[in-house]
Amino acid sequence: MPIPDFTHHAHTASLSAVAVNNRYVVTGSRDETIQIYDMKKKIEHGALLHHNGTITCLEFYGNAHLLSGAEDGLICIWDTKRWECLKSIKAHRGHVTSLSIHPSGKLALSVGTDKTLRTWNLVEGRSAFIKNLKQNAHIVKWSPSGEKYVVVITNKVDVYKLETASVSGTITTEKRISSVRFITDSVLAIAGDDEVIRLYDCDSQKCLCEFKAHENRIKDIYSFEKEGLQVIVTASSDGYIKLWSLELSKIQDRPSLLCEVNTKARLTCLAVWLDRTSETRENPDNATTSSYVNEDEQPLITRKKKVCWTDSSDTSAKEDRQVMPKKKKSEGAQQKKKTKLQNSK
C-alpha cells in the first residue's frame, strides 16, 4: 500500500521538475526556485535562487552534482556538498526545455526553444557540438549504456547513435509525448496525451506492448528494479499514481497493476526515491559516484557564486530583494545593540 511519508507545501506556484539522488529530493517550480529536501531527516534543507524563470529540468549526477535548466536559457552545475553554483552556462538563446547527463558524467545533452540540440563537455565546462533541428524539441535522454540517446519533438522520437551522432530510427505516436524512460538499453517506454503506455524496441522501432494506464493524459513515467522485479511508475493528470510490474521475459504481456493511489491533485512530475541502505537498486538511468554529502550540513540558501560565459553584471533584482532584507535586519540589530550599550554607559 502506498502511504504518504513526507508531504510539504513546496512552492508558491506549480511544480515543473523533480529529481532525486540517494540523499536528497529537489523540486523546481514556476516560482523560479529550486527547493531541497533531506529524505534521511525528512526536513526541508534549503533553496537555490539562481535562475530567473520557470525551472524546466533537474538531474543529479550521482551524489556529487546537480544540473538545472530553466526558461532563462541557463544550465547551472551545482556542487551538492556545499550547494554552490560551480558553473552557470548560457546554454540556449531561448528556454532550456530538457537536459540529460551521460552515464560517464563527461557529457551532457540539452534542447531548447532555439531549435538546437547541444552537446556539452562537462570536464571543461564548454560547448562541444551544436546540431540544428527543424522544430523545437522538449525531451532529450541518454540510454543507460550511453551508446544512444533519444530526442522528442511533439509526437516523434528520434533515436540517435553516439558513434555517428545521426538518427538511426524514428518512433511516431498519434498524440504529443510527455515523458520517455529507458527500461533497458533497448526498450523505451513512452507516455503522452492518449492515456496509454507503449514499450518500443529502440533498434527496430517496433511497438512491443501497449496498455491503457490512466483515464487522463500521462504526465510522467519512471522505472526502477526492486528484488529482481521491474517496476514502472506512472503519474497522470487524473491524480492517480500507479505502480506496474513488468516481466521483461514476457514483455508482450500487459504489465500487472501492483497498487495505485489517488492524490486528488493535478500531477505534473514524478520521481522515485530509493533508500540506498535497503535492498533496492534503481534502474541505471543515472551513474553513481562514491562521493557522499556531509551528514552535519546545515540548511542554506545559495545565490550566484561563479558565472562562466555570462555578463558578471547580470545580477537579478529578485536576488537583491531576497538578500537585502537580511542585510538590513542585521545592520538594524547592530545599531540597536550599539544604542543599548551607549545607554547603559
GROMACS .gro file of C-alpha atoms in nm:
model
  345
    1MET     CA    1   0.000   0.000   0.000
    2PRO     CA    2   0.136   0.345  -0.089
    3ILE     CA    3   0.149   0.560   0.223
    4PRO     CA    4   0.237   0.935   0.222
    5ASP     CA    5   0.570   0.956   0.404
    6PHE     CA    6   0.683   1.316   0.364
    7THR     CA    7   0.449   1.591   0.248
    8HIS     CA    8   0.535   1.960   0.217
    9HIS     CA    9   0.385   2.267   0.052
   10ALA     CA   10   0.700   2.323  -0.151
   11HIS     CA   11   0.640   2.624  -0.375
   12THR     CA   12   0.420   2.927  -0.434
   13ALA     CA   13   0.348   2.806  -0.789
   14SER     CA   14   0.304   2.469  -0.962
   15LEU     CA   15   0.593   2.222  -0.973
   16SER     CA   16   0.763   2.174  -1.308
   17ALA     CA   17   1.053   1.936  -1.233
   18VAL     CA   18   1.175   1.692  -0.967
   19ALA     CA   19   1.496   1.490  -0.926
   20VAL     CA   20   1.638   1.254  -0.664
   21ASN     CA   21   1.966   1.101  -0.553
   22ASN     CA   22   2.047   0.879  -0.254
   23ARG     CA   23   2.009   1.161  -0.003
   24TYR     CA   24   1.807   1.447  -0.147
   25VAL     CA   25   1.493   1.532  -0.340
   26VAL     CA   26   1.498   1.860  -0.533
   27THR     CA   27   1.196   2.029  -0.688
   28GLY     CA   28   1.175   2.307  -0.945
   29SER     CA   29   0.879   2.536  -0.997
   30ARG     CA   30   0.724   2.821  -1.190
   31ASP     CA   31   0.812   3.035  -0.887
   32GLU     CA   32   1.174   3.029  -1.020
   33THR     CA   33   1.320   2.849  -0.716
   34ILE     CA   34   1.469   2.505  -0.652
   35GLN     CA   35   1.381   2.355  -0.312
   36ILE     CA   36   1.596   2.089  -0.146
   37TYR     CA   37   1.468   1.816   0.087
   38ASP     CA   38   1.676   1.586   0.303
   39MET     CA   39   1.499   1.250   0.281
   40LYS     CA   40   1.700   1.094   0.562
   41LYS     CA   41   1.598   1.357   0.815
   42LYS     CA   42   1.265   1.428   0.640
   43ILE     CA   43   1.325   1.803   0.654
   44GLU     CA   44   1.340   2.098   0.417
   45HIS     CA   45   1.710   2.161   0.355
   46GLY     CA   46   1.718   2.496   0.173
   47ALA     CA   47   1.659   2.672  -0.159
   48LEU     CA   48   1.861   2.761  -0.470
   49LEU     CA   49   1.779   3.105  -0.611
   50HIS     CA   50   1.999   3.141  -0.919
   51HIS     CA   51   1.752   3.114  -1.209
   52ASN     CA   52   1.518   3.381  -1.346
   53GLY     CA   53   1.229   3.190  -1.499
   54THR     CA   54   1.048   2.861  -1.459
   55ILE     CA   55   1.276   2.569  -1.368
   56THR     CA   56   1.223   2.325  -1.656
   57CYS     CA   57   1.463   2.037  -1.579
   58LEU     CA   58   1.670   1.893  -1.296
   59GLU     CA   59   1.909   1.598  -1.297
   60PHE     CA   60   2.159   1.463  -1.045
   61TYR     CA   61   2.487   1.301  -1.138
   62GLY     CA   62   2.541   1.056  -0.854
   63ASN     CA   63   2.572   1.222  -0.513
   64ALA     CA   64   2.814   1.499  -0.608
   65HIS     CA   65   2.647   1.721  -0.867
   66LEU     CA   66   2.311   1.857  -0.980
   67LEU     CA   67   2.233   2.015  -1.317
   68SER     CA   68   1.942   2.255  -1.355
   69GLY     CA   69   1.789   2.421  -1.661
   70ALA     CA   70   1.532   2.699  -1.685
   71GLU     CA   71   1.344   2.938  -1.909
   72ASP     CA   72   1.624   3.194  -1.867
   73GLY     CA   73   1.835   2.979  -2.104
   74LEU     CA   74   2.086   2.887  -1.833
   75ILE     CA   75   2.220   2.549  -1.729
   76CYS     CA   76   2.369   2.555  -1.379
   77ILE     CA   77   2.602   2.294  -1.233
   78TRP     CA   78   2.567   2.265  -0.855
   79ASP     CA   79   2.803   2.109  -0.601
   80THR     CA   80   2.568   1.912  -0.373
   81LYS     CA   81   2.816   1.909  -0.086
   82ARG     CA   82   2.807   2.285  -0.029
   83TRP     CA   83   2.515   2.360  -0.265
   84GLU     CA   84   2.725   2.612  -0.456
   85CYS     CA   85   2.684   2.700  -0.823
   86LEU     CA   86   3.008   2.581  -0.986
   87LYS     CA   87   2.917   2.683  -1.341
   88SER     CA   88   2.646   2.892  -1.500
   89ILE     CA   89   2.627   2.839  -1.875
   90LYS     CA   90   2.418   3.041  -2.120
   91ALA     CA   91   2.307   2.724  -2.295
   92HIS     CA   92   2.026   2.835  -2.529
   93ARG     CA   93   1.901   3.158  -2.682
   94GLY     CA   94   1.551   3.060  -2.574
   95HIS     CA   95   1.433   2.834  -2.291
   96VAL     CA   96   1.616   2.519  -2.186
   97THR     CA   97   1.345   2.253  -2.218
   98SER     CA   98   1.535   1.935  -2.123
   99LEU     CA   99   1.882   1.807  -2.034
  100SER     CA  100   2.041   1.467  -1.981
  101ILE     CA  101   2.380   1.364  -1.838
  102HIS     CA  102   2.583   1.086  -1.998
  103PRO     CA  103   2.644   0.787  -1.763
  104SER     CA  104   3.017   0.873  -1.766
  105GLY     CA  105   2.946   1.222  -1.633
  106LYS     CA  106   3.170   1.373  -1.901
  107LEU     CA  107   2.897   1.483  -2.143
  108ALA     CA  108   2.551   1.631  -2.125
  109LEU     CA  109   2.285   1.699  -2.387
  110SER     CA  110   2.032   1.981  -2.384
  111VAL     CA  111   1.748   2.101  -2.605
  112GLY     CA  112   1.577   2.437  -2.609
  113THR     CA  113   1.333   2.666  -2.784
  114ASP     CA  114   1.605   2.786  -3.022
  115LYS     CA  115   1.566   2.467  -3.230
  116THR     CA  116   1.906   2.327  -3.129
  117LEU     CA  117   2.042   2.011  -2.971
  118ARG     CA  118   2.361   2.093  -2.785
  119THR     CA  119   2.635   1.866  -2.652
  120TRP     CA  120   2.829   1.989  -2.350
  121ASN     CA  121   3.178   1.891  -2.238
  122LEU     CA  122   3.130   1.881  -1.860
  123VAL     CA  123   3.501   1.821  -1.794
  124GLU     CA  124   3.597   2.156  -1.947
  125GLY     CA  125   3.259   2.325  -1.899
  126ARG     CA  126   3.213   2.427  -2.262
  127SER     CA  127   3.001   2.363  -2.567
  128ALA     CA  128   3.122   2.066  -2.771
  129PHE     CA  129   2.871   2.043  -3.056
  130ILE     CA  130   2.555   2.216  -3.180
  131LYS     CA  131   2.300   2.044  -3.405
  132ASN     CA  132   2.022   2.245  -3.564
  133LEU     CA  133   1.676   2.089  -3.550
  134LYS     CA  134   1.377   2.158  -3.775
  135GLN     CA  135   1.149   2.205  -3.473
  136ASN     CA  136   1.180   2.270  -3.101
  137ALA     CA  137   1.247   1.953  -2.902
  138HIS     CA  138   1.113   1.919  -2.548
  139ILE     CA  139   1.280   1.598  -2.422
  140VAL     CA  140   1.631   1.453  -2.454
  141LYS     CA  141   1.752   1.140  -2.274
  142TRP     CA  142   2.058   0.912  -2.275
  143SER     CA  143   2.023   0.534  -2.270
  144PRO     CA  144   2.166   0.354  -1.961
  145SER     CA  145   2.480   0.247  -2.152
  146GLY     CA  146   2.529   0.590  -2.308
  147GLU     CA  147   2.561   0.439  -2.656
  148LYS     CA  148   2.240   0.602  -2.780
  149TYR     CA  149   2.007   0.887  -2.694
  150VAL     CA  150   1.658   0.999  -2.789
  151VAL     CA  151   1.521   1.340  -2.880
  152VAL     CA  152   1.146   1.406  -2.861
  153ILE     CA  153   0.973   1.663  -3.084
  154THR     CA  154   0.597   1.681  -3.018
  155ASN     CA  155   0.481   1.324  -3.108
  156LYS     CA  156   0.805   1.199  -3.262
  157VAL     CA  157   1.104   1.024  -3.101
  158ASP     CA  158   1.432   1.030  -3.292
  159VAL     CA  159   1.682   0.763  -3.180
  160TYR     CA  160   2.047   0.870  -3.221
  161LYS     CA  161   2.364   0.661  -3.205
  162LEU     CA  162   2.652   0.821  -3.016
  163GLU     CA  163   2.914   0.689  -3.262
  164THR     CA  164   2.762   0.860  -3.564
  165ALA     CA  165   2.555   1.133  -3.390
  166SER     CA  166   2.291   1.062  -3.653
  167VAL     CA  167   1.932   0.937  -3.640
  168SER     CA  168   1.916   0.557  -3.654
  169GLY     CA  169   1.537   0.537  -3.635
  170THR     CA  170   1.219   0.727  -3.559
  171ILE     CA  171   0.915   0.636  -3.347
  172THR     CA  172   0.592   0.827  -3.409
  173THR     CA  173   0.280   0.834  -3.192
  174GLU     CA  174  -0.064   0.982  -3.256
  175LYS     CA  175  -0.054   1.239  -2.978
  176ARG     CA  176   0.203   1.456  -2.801
  177ILE     CA  177   0.463   1.273  -2.591
  178SER     CA  178   0.504   1.396  -2.234
  179SER     CA  179   0.763   1.151  -2.096
  180VAL     CA  180   1.005   0.877  -2.203
  181ARG     CA  181   1.202   0.630  -1.992
  182PHE     CA  182   1.458   0.362  -2.082
  183ILE     CA  183   1.351   0.034  -1.920
  184THR     CA  184   1.662  -0.137  -2.061
  185ASP     CA  185   1.919  -0.014  -2.311
  186SER     CA  186   1.696  -0.128  -2.600
  187VAL     CA  187   1.344  -0.095  -2.453
  188LEU     CA  188   1.193   0.254  -2.433
  189ALA     CA  189   0.868   0.337  -2.251
  190ILE     CA  190   0.670   0.627  -2.399
  191ALA     CA  191   0.380   0.811  -2.237
  192GLY     CA  192   0.174   1.105  -2.352
  193ASP     CA  193  -0.166   1.262  -2.404
  194ASP     CA  194  -0.354   0.943  -2.502
  195GLU     CA  195  -0.361   0.765  -2.158
  196VAL     CA  196  -0.158   0.473  -2.300
  197ILE     CA  197   0.190   0.344  -2.213
  198ARG     CA  198   0.381   0.198  -2.508
  199LEU     CA  199   0.702  -0.004  -2.495
  200TYR     CA  200   0.921   0.015  -2.805
  201ASP     CA  201   1.231  -0.164  -2.927
  202CYS     CA  202   1.481   0.118  -2.996
  203ASP     CA  203   1.667  -0.082  -3.259
  204SER     CA  204   1.370  -0.189  -3.473
  205GLN     CA  205   1.131   0.091  -3.359
  206LYS     CA  206   0.859  -0.174  -3.324
  207CYS     CA  207   0.593  -0.149  -3.052
  208LEU     CA  208   0.643  -0.444  -2.814
  209CYS     CA  209   0.348  -0.375  -2.585
  210GLU     CA  210   0.084  -0.112  -2.515
  211PHE     CA  211  -0.175  -0.077  -2.241
  212LYS     CA  212  -0.416   0.186  -2.109
  213ALA     CA  213  -0.279   0.308  -1.778
  214HIS     CA  214  -0.499   0.607  -1.685
  215GLU     CA  215  -0.823   0.787  -1.763
  216ASN     CA  216  -0.643   1.110  -1.850
  217ARG     CA  217  -0.315   1.218  -2.006
  218ILE     CA  218   0.000   1.071  -1.851
  219LYS     CA  219   0.238   1.341  -1.729
  220ASP     CA  220   0.540   1.138  -1.621
  221ILE     CA  221   0.681   0.786  -1.611
  222TYR     CA  222   0.960   0.633  -1.402
  223SER     CA  223   1.109   0.286  -1.363
  224PHE     CA  224   1.324   0.101  -1.113
  225GLU     CA  225   1.424  -0.251  -1.020
  226LYS     CA  226   1.348  -0.400  -0.677
  227GLU     CA  227   1.435  -0.754  -0.573
  228GLY     CA  228   1.457  -0.862  -0.937
  229LEU     CA  229   1.121  -0.703  -1.018
  230GLN     CA  230   1.098  -0.437  -1.288
  231VAL     CA  231   0.854  -0.168  -1.173
  232ILE     CA  232   0.705   0.111  -1.385
  233VAL     CA  233   0.553   0.411  -1.206
  234THR     CA  234   0.311   0.644  -1.384
  235ALA     CA  235   0.155   0.977  -1.283
  236SER     CA  236  -0.145   1.128  -1.457
  237SER     CA  237  -0.349   1.447  -1.469
  238ASP     CA  238  -0.634   1.235  -1.325
  239GLY     CA  239  -0.449   1.247  -0.991
  240TYR     CA  240  -0.351   0.880  -0.978
  241ILE     CA  241  -0.003   0.738  -0.923
  242LYS     CA  242   0.016   0.374  -1.032
  243LEU     CA  243   0.284   0.107  -0.994
  244TRP     CA  244   0.308  -0.168  -1.257
  245SER     CA  245   0.505  -0.493  -1.255
  246LEU     CA  246   0.677  -0.569  -1.585
  247GLU     CA  247   0.826  -0.906  -1.678
  248LEU     CA  248   1.097  -0.841  -1.934
  249SER     CA  249   1.092  -1.206  -2.045
  250LYS     CA  250   0.721  -1.165  -2.129
  251ILE     CA  251   0.731  -0.806  -2.245
  252GLN     CA  252   0.444  -0.860  -2.491
  253ASP     CA  253   0.209  -0.921  -2.196
  254ARG     CA  254   0.027  -0.636  -2.026
  255PRO     CA  255   0.208  -0.534  -1.703
  256SER     CA  256   0.013  -0.615  -1.387
  257LEU     CA  257  -0.105  -0.334  -1.157
  258LEU     CA  258   0.072  -0.356  -0.819
  259CYS     CA  259  -0.102  -0.065  -0.646
  260GLU     CA  260  -0.245   0.280  -0.704
  261VAL     CA  261  -0.318   0.591  -0.502
  262ASN     CA  262  -0.544   0.887  -0.578
  263THR     CA  263  -0.357   1.201  -0.472
  264LYS     CA  264  -0.656   1.420  -0.565
  265ALA     CA  265  -0.409   1.661  -0.723
  266ARG     CA  266  -0.326   1.761  -1.079
  267LEU     CA  267   0.009   1.585  -1.105
  268THR     CA  268   0.283   1.744  -1.315
  269CYS     CA  269   0.602   1.544  -1.247
  270LEU     CA  270   0.726   1.232  -1.073
  271ALA     CA  271   1.043   1.075  -0.935
  272VAL     CA  272   1.115   0.768  -0.723
  273TRP     CA  273   1.345   0.797  -0.424
  274LEU     CA  274   1.504   0.468  -0.322
  275ASP     CA  275   1.683   0.430   0.010
  276ARG     CA  276   2.033   0.303  -0.076
  277THR     CA  277   2.055   0.126   0.262
  278SER     CA  278   1.772  -0.107   0.162
  279GLU     CA  279   1.798  -0.387  -0.090
  280THR     CA  280   1.671  -0.173  -0.376
  281ARG     CA  281   1.855  -0.078  -0.687
  282GLU     CA  282   1.742   0.196  -0.921
  283ASN     CA  283   1.719   0.134  -1.292
  284PRO     CA  284   2.057   0.270  -1.412
  285ASP     CA  285   1.937   0.588  -1.583
  286ASN     CA  286   2.194   0.782  -1.381
  287ALA     CA  287   2.550   0.678  -1.292
  288THR     CA  288   2.654   0.685  -0.927
  289THR     CA  289   2.971   0.801  -0.757
  290SER     CA  290   3.130   0.728  -0.419
  291SER     CA  291   3.101   1.090  -0.307
  292TYR     CA  292   2.862   1.148  -0.017
  293VAL     CA  293   2.718   1.458   0.144
  294ASN     CA  294   2.830   1.564   0.490
  295GLU     CA  295   2.572   1.448   0.749
  296ASP     CA  296   2.614   1.766   0.955
  297GLU     CA  297   2.545   2.003   0.666
  298GLN     CA  298   2.319   2.290   0.767
  299PRO     CA  299   2.022   2.419   0.562
  300LEU     CA  300   2.123   2.708   0.339
  301ILE     CA  301   2.017   2.937   0.058
  302THR     CA  302   2.263   2.957  -0.231
  303ARG     CA  303   2.297   3.260  -0.454
  304LYS     CA  304   2.513   3.315  -0.761
  305LYS     CA  305   2.870   3.211  -0.672
  306LYS     CA  306   3.055   3.185  -1.003
  307VAL     CA  307   2.938   3.264  -1.354
  308CYS     CA  308   3.100   3.149  -1.676
  309TRP     CA  309   3.019   3.292  -2.020
  310THR     CA  310   2.763   3.533  -1.877
  311ASP     CA  311   2.782   3.901  -1.800
  312SER     CA  312   2.921   3.949  -1.449
  313SER     CA  313   2.685   4.243  -1.402
  314ASP     CA  314   2.382   4.016  -1.464
  315THR     CA  315   2.253   4.016  -1.108
  316SER     CA  316   1.878   3.989  -1.088
  317ALA     CA  317   1.653   4.220  -0.891
  318LYS     CA  318   1.496   3.909  -0.746
  319GLU     CA  319   1.823   3.812  -0.577
  320ASP     CA  320   1.868   4.164  -0.445
  321ARG     CA  321   1.521   4.156  -0.290
  322GLN     CA  322   1.593   3.823  -0.124
  323VAL     CA  323   1.933   3.919   0.014
  324MET     CA  324   1.889   4.284   0.112
  325PRO     CA  325   1.625   4.243   0.387
  326LYS     CA  326   1.859   4.008   0.571
  327LYS     CA  327   2.141   4.265   0.546
  328LYS     CA  328   1.919   4.549   0.666
  329LYS     CA  329   1.793   4.341   0.951
  330SER     CA  330   2.150   4.261   1.052
  331GLU     CA  331   2.253   4.629   1.038
  332GLY     CA  332   1.944   4.727   1.233
  333ALA     CA  333   2.023   4.472   1.501
  334GLN     CA  334   2.379   4.601   1.530
  335GLN     CA  335   2.260   4.962   1.557
  336LYS     CA  336   2.008   4.865   1.826
  337LYS     CA  337   2.280   4.682   2.016
  338LYS     CA  338   2.514   4.986   1.993
  339THR     CA  339   2.241   5.223   2.122
  340LYS     CA  340   2.168   4.987   2.409
  341LEU     CA  341   2.536   4.981   2.506
  342GLN     CA  342   2.561   5.363   2.493
  343ASN     CA  343   2.252   5.398   2.717
  344SER     CA  344   2.398   5.155   2.968
  345LYS     CA  345   2.713   5.368   2.989
   0.00000   0.00000   0.00000
